[in-house]
Amino acid sequence: MSRPCELLRPGLCRTRNAGHSGRSGSIDPHRVPGPRGPPAGPAGPSHRPGGPVSPRPLVLVTGASAGFGALFARRIAATGADLVLTARREDRLATLAAELTDEFAVTAHVLAADLADPGAPAAIVAELANRGLTVHALVNNAGFGTFGRFESEDPARIAAEIAVNVTAPTLLTRLLLPDLLAAPAGFVVNVTSTAAYQPGPNIAVYSATKAYLRSFTEALWQETRASRLRVLAIAPGPSRTEFFQAAGSEGFAVGQMVTAEQVVDLAMRELRRGAKRPSVIVGGRNAAQAAAARFAPTSVTLAVADKMLSARAAE
């Protein structure tokens, strides 16, 4: 596989001995972080306390334990970049980190965290500082949805859904933005959904959170156009990942099914081209469906979506 290092930082396809960071652990969002490690330059290399300065850019991927996140990590490692992998399941992250180290000779840092905790984004950034790591690019992939009538939703689960889908990507982007803007070729990828393009009865909270993330991403794309930072919202259609299990219903799947490879590879192509579009929908039929929703009366699109999602739930 080619190693297109220009995706992140030109001229950094040099070989060195690299490996698993040798440091992992869960984050307690309420823990006061220890002393800050040696600082890294604003757009300079990532650094491991007690280890050599890395000439590679460093990319943080949320929800990296499975699905899109794990594949994003793999594709990014193939470009020669180091990674910070975060998700709840530390064992899966450690396994993935070891695989990336063995296959691509990159350093993969493991940082377990639960983004449903509103304090998690600040805790992640504090831990990065404590380890002396500067992030040059960010993939906000973590997210989940719930399926069913809003009146039957668990309020605690609604709060968690908003925290993971809205609060976490917003705060991580803001807290890391100075370093992302200073990076020679930084980027932010936010994984949205085709549900971002119209309200979704039976997925009311999920579609609203993804609409927010799409709107936020497009606004940030415009605000940073004069910089080197590339900003992209990638909108998958339904995909056969663990997402549906978390949602609690295969009935969630409305639209053209896409693979994780289609989603991640399209995002990588858009980044290499400079993210000239703020948002991209995966799958021609999904794009057509989103376009149709913009022009049809809202009452019509809502009725159709309600009928389709309710029918799928009954299957």
mmCIF file of C-alpha atoms in Angstrom:
data_model
loop_
_atom_site.group_PDB
_atom_site.id
_atom_site.type_symbol
_atom_site.label_atom_id
_atom_site.label_comp_id
_atom_site.label_asym_id
_atom_site.label_seq_id
_atom_site.Cartn_x
_atom_site.Cartn_y
_atom_site.Cartn_z
ATOM 1 C CA MET A 1 0.000 0.000 0.000
ATOM 2 C CA SER A 2 1.291 3.463 -0.809
ATOM 3 C CA ARG A 3 2.060 5.801 2.060
ATOM 4 C CA PRO A 4 0.613 9.198 1.039
ATOM 5 C CA CYS A 5 2.210 11.245 3.807
ATOM 6 C CA GLU A 6 1.087 14.442 2.096
ATOM 7 C CA LEU A 7 -2.296 13.723 3.675
ATOM 8 C CA LEU A 8 -0.892 15.115 6.912
ATOM 9 C CA ARG A 9 2.557 16.588 6.475
ATOM 10 C CA PRO A 10 4.683 16.565 3.324
ATOM 11 C CA GLY A 11 8.044 14.862 3.446
ATOM 12 C CA LEU A 12 7.453 12.776 6.546
ATOM 13 C CA CYS A 13 7.603 9.295 5.018
ATOM 14 C CA ARG A 14 10.819 8.446 6.817
ATOM 15 C CA THR A 15 11.355 5.103 8.480
ATOM 16 C CA ARG A 16 12.160 4.779 12.150
ATOM 17 C CA ASN A 17 11.716 2.286 14.937
ATOM 18 C CA ALA A 18 8.316 2.883 16.426
ATOM 19 C CA GLY A 19 5.825 0.957 18.432
ATOM 20 C CA HIS A 20 3.060 0.863 20.952
ATOM 21 C CA SER A 21 3.452 3.816 23.284
ATOM 22 C CA GLY A 22 3.797 1.451 26.200
ATOM 23 C CA ARG A 23 1.334 3.567 28.109
ATOM 24 C CA SER A 24 -2.391 3.166 28.326
ATOM 25 C CA GLY A 25 -5.133 3.591 30.817
ATOM 26 C CA SER A 26 -8.604 4.874 31.469
ATOM 27 C CA ILE A 27 -9.315 8.542 32.020
ATOM 28 C CA ASP A 28 -11.168 9.753 35.071
ATOM 29 C CA PRO A 29 -12.758 13.036 33.928
ATOM 30 C CA HIS A 30 -12.851 14.206 37.551
ATOM 31 C CA ARG A 31 -9.185 13.476 38.303
ATOM 32 C CA VAL A 32 -6.808 16.403 38.543
ATOM 33 C CA PRO A 33 -4.072 15.748 35.968
ATOM 34 C CA GLY A 34 -0.478 15.412 37.007
ATOM 35 C CA PRO A 35 2.309 17.789 36.030
ATOM 36 C CA ARG A 36 2.472 18.656 32.372
ATOM 37 C CA GLY A 37 5.148 16.849 30.403
ATOM 38 C CA PRO A 38 7.680 18.522 28.115
ATOM 39 C CA PRO A 39 5.830 20.756 25.655
ATOM 40 C CA ALA A 40 5.743 20.100 21.958
ATOM 41 C CA GLY A 41 6.000 22.854 19.381
ATOM 42 C CA PRO A 42 2.726 24.285 18.097
ATOM 43 C CA ALA A 43 3.042 22.486 14.793
ATOM 44 C CA GLY A 44 5.965 20.329 15.669
ATOM 45 C CA PRO A 45 6.430 16.647 16.332
ATOM 46 C CA SER A 46 4.545 14.558 18.811
ATOM 47 C CA HIS A 47 6.548 13.709 21.899
ATOM 48 C CA ARG A 48 6.587 10.858 24.369
ATOM 49 C CA PRO A 49 8.004 11.643 27.829
ATOM 50 C CA GLY A 50 11.223 9.734 28.213
ATOM 51 C CA GLY A 51 11.226 8.790 24.536
ATOM 52 C CA PRO A 52 12.471 10.210 21.260
ATOM 53 C CA VAL A 53 10.791 13.104 19.520
ATOM 54 C CA SER A 54 8.686 11.757 16.670
ATOM 55 C CA PRO A 55 8.902 13.364 13.233
ATOM 56 C CA ARG A 56 5.408 12.129 12.495
ATOM 57 C CA PRO A 57 2.128 13.981 12.807
ATOM 58 C CA LEU A 58 -0.238 12.740 15.498
ATOM 59 C CA VAL A 59 -3.942 12.038 14.869
ATOM 60 C CA LEU A 60 -6.613 11.557 17.542
ATOM 61 C CA VAL A 61 -9.430 9.164 16.593
ATOM 62 C CA THR A 62 -12.487 8.797 18.828
ATOM 63 C CA GLY A 63 -14.593 5.660 18.812
ATOM 64 C CA ALA A 64 -11.522 3.815 17.566
ATOM 65 C CA SER A 65 -12.306 0.409 19.044
ATOM 66 C CA ALA A 66 -14.498 -0.789 16.149
ATOM 67 C CA GLY A 67 -16.271 0.133 12.922
ATOM 68 C CA PHE A 68 -15.421 3.367 11.153
ATOM 69 C CA GLY A 69 -13.055 4.461 13.917
ATOM 70 C CA ALA A 70 -10.856 1.380 13.731
ATOM 71 C CA LEU A 71 -10.699 1.636 9.952
ATOM 72 C CA PHE A 72 -9.885 5.354 10.094
ATOM 73 C CA ALA A 73 -7.014 4.474 12.427
ATOM 74 C CA ARG A 74 -5.767 1.808 10.043
ATOM 75 C CA ARG A 75 -5.950 4.043 6.969
ATOM 76 C CA ILE A 76 -4.236 6.917 8.773
ATOM 77 C CA ALA A 77 -1.497 4.637 10.103
ATOM 78 C CA ALA A 78 -0.883 3.554 6.511
ATOM 79 C CA THR A 79 0.085 7.168 5.724
ATOM 80 C CA GLY A 80 2.840 7.017 8.339
ATOM 81 C CA ALA A 81 1.137 9.055 11.061
ATOM 82 C CA ASP A 82 1.116 8.241 14.757
ATOM 83 C CA LEU A 83 -2.216 7.901 16.538
ATOM 84 C CA VAL A 84 -4.065 8.478 19.766
ATOM 85 C CA LEU A 85 -6.857 5.910 19.992
ATOM 86 C CA THR A 86 -9.745 6.623 22.322
ATOM 87 C CA ALA A 87 -12.941 4.712 23.141
ATOM 88 C CA ARG A 88 -14.437 3.007 26.180
ATOM 89 C CA ARG A 89 -13.064 -0.484 25.523
ATOM 90 C CA GLU A 90 -9.413 -0.329 26.479
ATOM 91 C CA ASP A 91 -8.759 -3.979 25.630
ATOM 92 C CA ARG A 92 -9.853 -3.469 22.031
ATOM 93 C CA LEU A 93 -7.819 -0.284 21.756
ATOM 94 C CA ALA A 94 -4.713 -2.087 23.008
ATOM 95 C CA THR A 95 -5.212 -4.860 20.464
ATOM 96 C CA LEU A 96 -5.642 -2.361 17.636
ATOM 97 C CA ALA A 97 -2.621 -0.357 18.777
ATOM 98 C CA ALA A 98 -0.459 -3.478 18.701
ATOM 99 C CA GLU A 99 -1.723 -4.380 15.220
ATOM 100 C CA LEU A 100 -0.979 -0.891 13.871
ATOM 101 C CA THR A 101 2.480 -0.943 15.401
ATOM 102 C CA ASP A 102 3.304 -4.315 13.878
ATOM 103 C CA GLU A 103 1.864 -3.562 10.445
ATOM 104 C CA PHE A 104 2.833 0.080 9.910
ATOM 105 C CA ALA A 105 5.681 0.755 12.388
ATOM 106 C CA VAL A 106 3.870 3.718 13.915
ATOM 107 C CA THR A 107 3.251 4.665 17.523
ATOM 108 C CA ALA A 108 -0.319 4.212 18.737
ATOM 109 C CA HIS A 109 -1.215 5.715 22.107
ATOM 110 C CA VAL A 110 -4.163 4.185 23.967
ATOM 111 C CA LEU A 111 -6.409 6.523 25.911
ATOM 112 C CA ALA A 112 -9.620 4.935 27.203
ATOM 113 C CA ALA A 113 -12.461 7.352 27.935
ATOM 114 C CA ASP A 114 -16.250 7.446 28.028
ATOM 115 C CA LEU A 115 -17.438 10.436 26.011
ATOM 116 C CA ALA A 116 -20.882 10.135 27.587
ATOM 117 C CA ASP A 117 -19.294 11.916 30.554
ATOM 118 C CA PRO A 118 -19.432 15.656 29.768
ATOM 119 C CA GLY A 119 -16.044 16.079 31.443
ATOM 120 C CA ALA A 120 -14.324 13.575 29.149
ATOM 121 C CA PRO A 121 -13.153 15.989 26.399
ATOM 122 C CA ALA A 122 -11.317 18.226 28.872
ATOM 123 C CA ALA A 123 -9.872 15.166 30.613
ATOM 124 C CA ILE A 124 -8.601 13.780 27.299
ATOM 125 C CA VAL A 125 -6.891 17.051 26.425
ATOM 126 C CA ALA A 126 -5.398 17.288 29.916
ATOM 127 C CA GLU A 127 -4.011 13.762 29.598
ATOM 128 C CA LEU A 128 -2.516 14.577 26.197
ATOM 129 C CA ALA A 129 -0.758 17.547 27.794
ATOM 130 C CA ASN A 130 0.368 15.380 30.697
ATOM 131 C CA ARG A 131 1.947 12.960 28.218
ATOM 132 C CA GLY A 132 3.528 15.813 26.265
ATOM 133 C CA LEU A 133 1.577 15.046 23.089
ATOM 134 C CA THR A 134 0.507 17.577 20.471
ATOM 135 C CA VAL A 135 -2.355 16.522 18.207
ATOM 136 C CA HIS A 136 -2.210 17.650 14.573
ATOM 137 C CA ALA A 137 -5.462 16.158 13.261
ATOM 138 C CA LEU A 138 -8.748 14.930 14.702
ATOM 139 C CA VAL A 139 -11.361 12.363 13.683
ATOM 140 C CA ASN A 140 -14.567 12.765 15.687
ATOM 141 C CA ASN A 141 -16.059 9.374 14.921
ATOM 142 C CA ALA A 142 -17.637 8.302 18.223
ATOM 143 C CA GLY A 143 -21.408 8.332 18.226
ATOM 144 C CA PHE A 144 -24.490 6.262 18.892
ATOM 145 C CA GLY A 145 -28.227 6.390 18.331
ATOM 146 C CA THR A 146 -31.389 5.162 19.981
ATOM 147 C CA PHE A 147 -34.480 3.933 18.183
ATOM 148 C CA GLY A 148 -38.100 4.399 19.194
ATOM 149 C CA ARG A 149 -40.729 6.972 20.026
ATOM 150 C CA PHE A 150 -39.328 9.900 21.982
ATOM 151 C CA GLU A 151 -41.849 9.453 24.808
ATOM 152 C CA SER A 152 -40.363 6.029 25.546
ATOM 153 C CA GLU A 153 -36.726 7.164 25.571
ATOM 154 C CA ASP A 154 -34.709 6.945 28.783
ATOM 155 C CA PRO A 155 -33.708 10.503 29.812
ATOM 156 C CA ALA A 156 -30.281 9.318 30.962
ATOM 157 C CA ARG A 157 -29.650 7.693 27.596
ATOM 158 C CA ILE A 158 -30.774 10.867 25.815
ATOM 159 C CA ALA A 159 -28.242 12.847 27.851
ATOM 160 C CA ALA A 160 -25.514 10.358 26.972
ATOM 161 C CA GLU A 161 -26.439 10.477 23.280
ATOM 162 C CA ILE A 162 -26.181 14.268 23.236
ATOM 163 C CA ALA A 163 -22.896 14.174 25.156
ATOM 164 C CA VAL A 164 -21.285 11.699 22.747
ATOM 165 C CA ASN A 165 -22.723 13.035 19.486
ATOM 166 C CA VAL A 166 -22.685 16.780 20.194
ATOM 167 C CA THR A 167 -20.749 17.854 23.273
ATOM 168 C CA ALA A 168 -17.677 15.666 22.768
ATOM 169 C CA PRO A 169 -16.873 16.552 19.132
ATOM 170 C CA THR A 170 -17.589 20.232 19.759
ATOM 171 C CA LEU A 171 -15.372 20.535 22.820
ATOM 172 C CA LEU A 172 -12.573 18.334 21.493
ATOM 173 C CA THR A 173 -12.443 20.432 18.341
ATOM 174 C CA ARG A 174 -12.392 23.677 20.307
ATOM 175 C CA LEU A 175 -9.813 22.544 22.841
ATOM 176 C CA LEU A 176 -7.477 21.154 20.171
ATOM 177 C CA LEU A 177 -8.106 23.867 17.576
ATOM 178 C CA PRO A 178 -4.999 25.999 18.269
ATOM 179 C CA ASP A 179 -2.723 23.022 17.589
ATOM 180 C CA LEU A 180 -4.820 21.888 14.616
ATOM 181 C CA LEU A 181 -4.579 25.338 13.035
ATOM 182 C CA ALA A 182 -0.834 25.486 13.665
ATOM 183 C CA ALA A 183 -0.175 22.090 12.089
ATOM 184 C CA PRO A 184 1.331 22.153 8.580
ATOM 185 C CA ALA A 185 -1.518 20.065 7.174
ATOM 186 C CA GLY A 186 -4.047 19.432 9.907
ATOM 187 C CA PHE A 187 -7.608 18.268 9.502
ATOM 188 C CA VAL A 188 -10.868 17.675 11.348
ATOM 189 C CA VAL A 189 -13.201 14.922 10.171
ATOM 190 C CA ASN A 190 -16.628 14.736 11.799
ATOM 191 C CA VAL A 191 -18.662 11.610 11.092
ATOM 192 C CA THR A 192 -22.280 12.696 10.676
ATOM 193 C CA SER A 193 -25.061 10.715 8.971
ATOM 194 C CA THR A 194 -27.625 10.916 6.215
ATOM 195 C CA ALA A 195 -30.003 11.448 9.150
ATOM 196 C CA ALA A 196 -28.460 14.924 9.409
ATOM 197 C CA TYR A 197 -30.352 16.022 6.310
ATOM 198 C CA GLN A 198 -33.912 15.722 7.619
ATOM 199 C CA PRO A 199 -35.724 15.200 10.929
ATOM 200 C CA GLY A 200 -36.209 11.542 11.780
ATOM 201 C CA PRO A 201 -39.313 10.285 13.570
ATOM 202 C CA ASN A 202 -38.315 7.301 15.744
ATOM 203 C CA ILE A 203 -34.738 8.614 15.781
ATOM 204 C CA ALA A 204 -35.596 12.142 16.893
ATOM 205 C CA VAL A 205 -32.587 12.744 19.125
ATOM 206 C CA TYR A 206 -30.107 11.002 16.848
ATOM 207 C CA SER A 207 -31.101 12.899 13.706
ATOM 208 C CA ALA A 208 -31.062 16.182 15.643
ATOM 209 C CA THR A 209 -27.555 15.545 16.985
ATOM 210 C CA LYS A 210 -26.246 14.707 13.532
ATOM 211 C CA ALA A 211 -27.917 17.784 12.029
ATOM 212 C CA TYR A 212 -26.111 19.841 14.657
ATOM 213 C CA LEU A 213 -22.772 18.217 13.874
ATOM 214 C CA ARG A 214 -23.206 18.782 10.153
ATOM 215 C CA SER A 215 -24.118 22.458 10.685
ATOM 216 C CA PHE A 216 -21.214 22.957 13.097
ATOM 217 C CA THR A 217 -18.752 21.351 10.687
ATOM 218 C CA GLU A 218 -19.873 23.408 7.713
ATOM 219 C CA ALA A 219 -19.610 26.634 9.732
ATOM 220 C CA LEU A 220 -16.118 25.692 10.933
ATOM 221 C CA TRP A 221 -15.122 24.857 7.343
ATOM 222 C CA GLN A 222 -16.010 28.412 6.343
ATOM 223 C CA GLU A 223 -14.361 30.025 9.365
ATOM 224 C CA THR A 224 -11.054 28.246 8.716
ATOM 225 C CA ARG A 225 -10.921 28.541 4.916
ATOM 226 C CA ALA A 226 -8.018 30.992 5.053
ATOM 227 C CA SER A 227 -5.946 28.530 7.102
ATOM 228 C CA ARG A 228 -4.236 25.263 6.210
ATOM 229 C CA LEU A 229 -6.748 23.275 8.251
ATOM 230 C CA ARG A 230 -9.061 20.971 6.306
ATOM 231 C CA VAL A 231 -12.518 20.429 7.766
ATOM 232 C CA LEU A 232 -14.906 17.742 6.538
ATOM 233 C CA ALA A 233 -18.238 16.216 7.526
ATOM 234 C CA ILE A 234 -18.617 12.709 6.125
ATOM 235 C CA ALA A 235 -22.194 11.395 6.117
ATOM 236 C CA PRO A 236 -22.525 7.610 5.895
ATOM 237 C CA GLY A 237 -25.729 5.925 5.001
ATOM 238 C CA PRO A 238 -26.689 2.829 6.989
ATOM 239 C CA SER A 239 -23.706 0.542 7.494
ATOM 240 C CA ARG A 240 -23.335 -2.961 8.896
ATOM 241 C CA THR A 241 -21.273 -2.064 11.932
ATOM 242 C CA GLU A 242 -21.893 -2.397 15.680
ATOM 243 C CA PHE A 243 -23.882 0.837 15.487
ATOM 244 C CA PHE A 244 -27.205 -0.936 14.929
ATOM 245 C CA GLN A 245 -26.667 -3.189 17.924
ATOM 246 C CA ALA A 246 -26.138 -0.122 20.104
ATOM 247 C CA ALA A 247 -29.229 1.541 18.630
ATOM 248 C CA GLY A 248 -31.282 -1.490 19.563
ATOM 249 C CA SER A 249 -32.908 -2.035 16.173
ATOM 250 C CA GLU A 250 -31.998 -3.094 12.684
ATOM 251 C CA GLY A 251 -35.001 -0.956 11.736
ATOM 252 C CA PHE A 252 -32.658 2.015 11.888
ATOM 253 C CA ALA A 253 -31.350 1.035 8.444
ATOM 254 C CA VAL A 254 -33.165 3.208 5.917
ATOM 255 C CA GLY A 255 -31.363 4.126 2.727
ATOM 256 C CA GLN A 256 -28.518 2.708 0.692
ATOM 257 C CA MET A 257 -26.312 0.417 2.766
ATOM 258 C CA VAL A 258 -22.639 1.343 2.604
ATOM 259 C CA THR A 259 -19.485 -0.337 3.850
ATOM 260 C CA ALA A 260 -16.983 1.062 6.314
ATOM 261 C CA GLU A 261 -14.415 0.986 3.509
ATOM 262 C CA GLN A 262 -16.599 3.199 1.315
ATOM 263 C CA VAL A 263 -17.030 5.715 4.107
ATOM 264 C CA VAL A 264 -13.429 5.946 5.267
ATOM 265 C CA ASP A 265 -11.855 5.798 1.820
ATOM 266 C CA LEU A 266 -14.107 8.602 0.552
ATOM 267 C CA ALA A 267 -13.151 10.750 3.542
ATOM 268 C CA MET A 268 -9.456 10.119 2.898
ATOM 269 C CA ARG A 269 -9.831 11.035 -0.777
ATOM 270 C CA GLU A 270 -11.609 14.264 0.124
ATOM 271 C CA LEU A 271 -8.810 15.180 2.531
ATOM 272 C CA ARG A 272 -6.142 14.524 -0.077
ATOM 273 C CA ARG A 273 -8.046 16.827 -2.439
ATOM 274 C CA GLY A 274 -8.066 19.578 0.156
ATOM 275 C CA ALA A 275 -11.597 19.118 1.573
ATOM 276 C CA LYS A 276 -12.969 21.513 -1.027
ATOM 277 C CA ARG A 277 -16.502 20.558 0.041
ATOM 278 C CA PRO A 278 -17.545 20.997 3.683
ATOM 279 C CA SER A 279 -19.728 17.888 3.730
ATOM 280 C CA VAL A 280 -20.013 14.730 1.672
ATOM 281 C CA ILE A 281 -22.690 12.024 1.596
ATOM 282 C CA VAL A 282 -21.595 8.432 1.004
ATOM 283 C CA GLY A 283 -23.638 6.591 -1.634
ATOM 284 C CA GLY A 284 -25.309 8.048 -4.708
ATOM 285 C CA ARG A 285 -28.784 6.961 -3.666
ATOM 286 C CA ASN A 286 -28.291 8.464 -0.212
ATOM 287 C CA ALA A 287 -27.196 11.763 -1.755
ATOM 288 C CA ALA A 288 -30.245 11.777 -4.016
ATOM 289 C CA GLN A 289 -32.510 11.048 -1.066
ATOM 290 C CA ALA A 290 -31.002 13.931 0.915
ATOM 291 C CA ALA A 291 -31.429 16.264 -2.056
ATOM 292 C CA ALA A 292 -35.061 15.250 -2.465
ATOM 293 C CA ALA A 293 -35.712 15.939 1.210
ATOM 294 C CA ARG A 294 -34.519 19.525 0.770
ATOM 295 C CA PHE A 295 -37.080 20.284 -1.920
ATOM 296 C CA ALA A 296 -40.094 18.276 -0.751
ATOM 297 C CA PRO A 297 -42.510 19.772 1.798
ATOM 298 C CA THR A 298 -41.338 19.000 5.315
ATOM 299 C CA SER A 299 -44.675 17.419 6.226
ATOM 300 C CA VAL A 300 -44.283 14.992 3.329
ATOM 301 C CA THR A 301 -40.702 13.983 4.144
ATOM 302 C CA LEU A 302 -41.623 13.507 7.799
ATOM 303 C CA ALA A 303 -44.587 11.296 6.938
ATOM 304 C CA VAL A 304 -42.498 9.184 4.572
ATOM 305 C CA ALA A 305 -39.645 8.846 7.078
ATOM 306 C CA ASP A 306 -42.058 7.928 9.856
ATOM 307 C CA LYS A 307 -43.698 5.258 7.721
ATOM 308 C CA MET A 308 -40.382 3.760 6.603
ATOM 309 C CA LEU A 309 -38.803 3.705 10.049
ATOM 310 C CA SER A 310 -41.937 2.372 11.724
ATOM 311 C CA ALA A 311 -42.215 -0.383 9.109
ATOM 312 C CA ARG A 312 -38.582 -1.378 9.607
ATOM 313 C CA ALA A 313 -39.067 -1.466 13.363
ATOM 314 C CA ALA A 314 -41.986 -3.856 12.927
ATOM 315 C CA GLU A 315 -39.967 -6.310 10.790
#
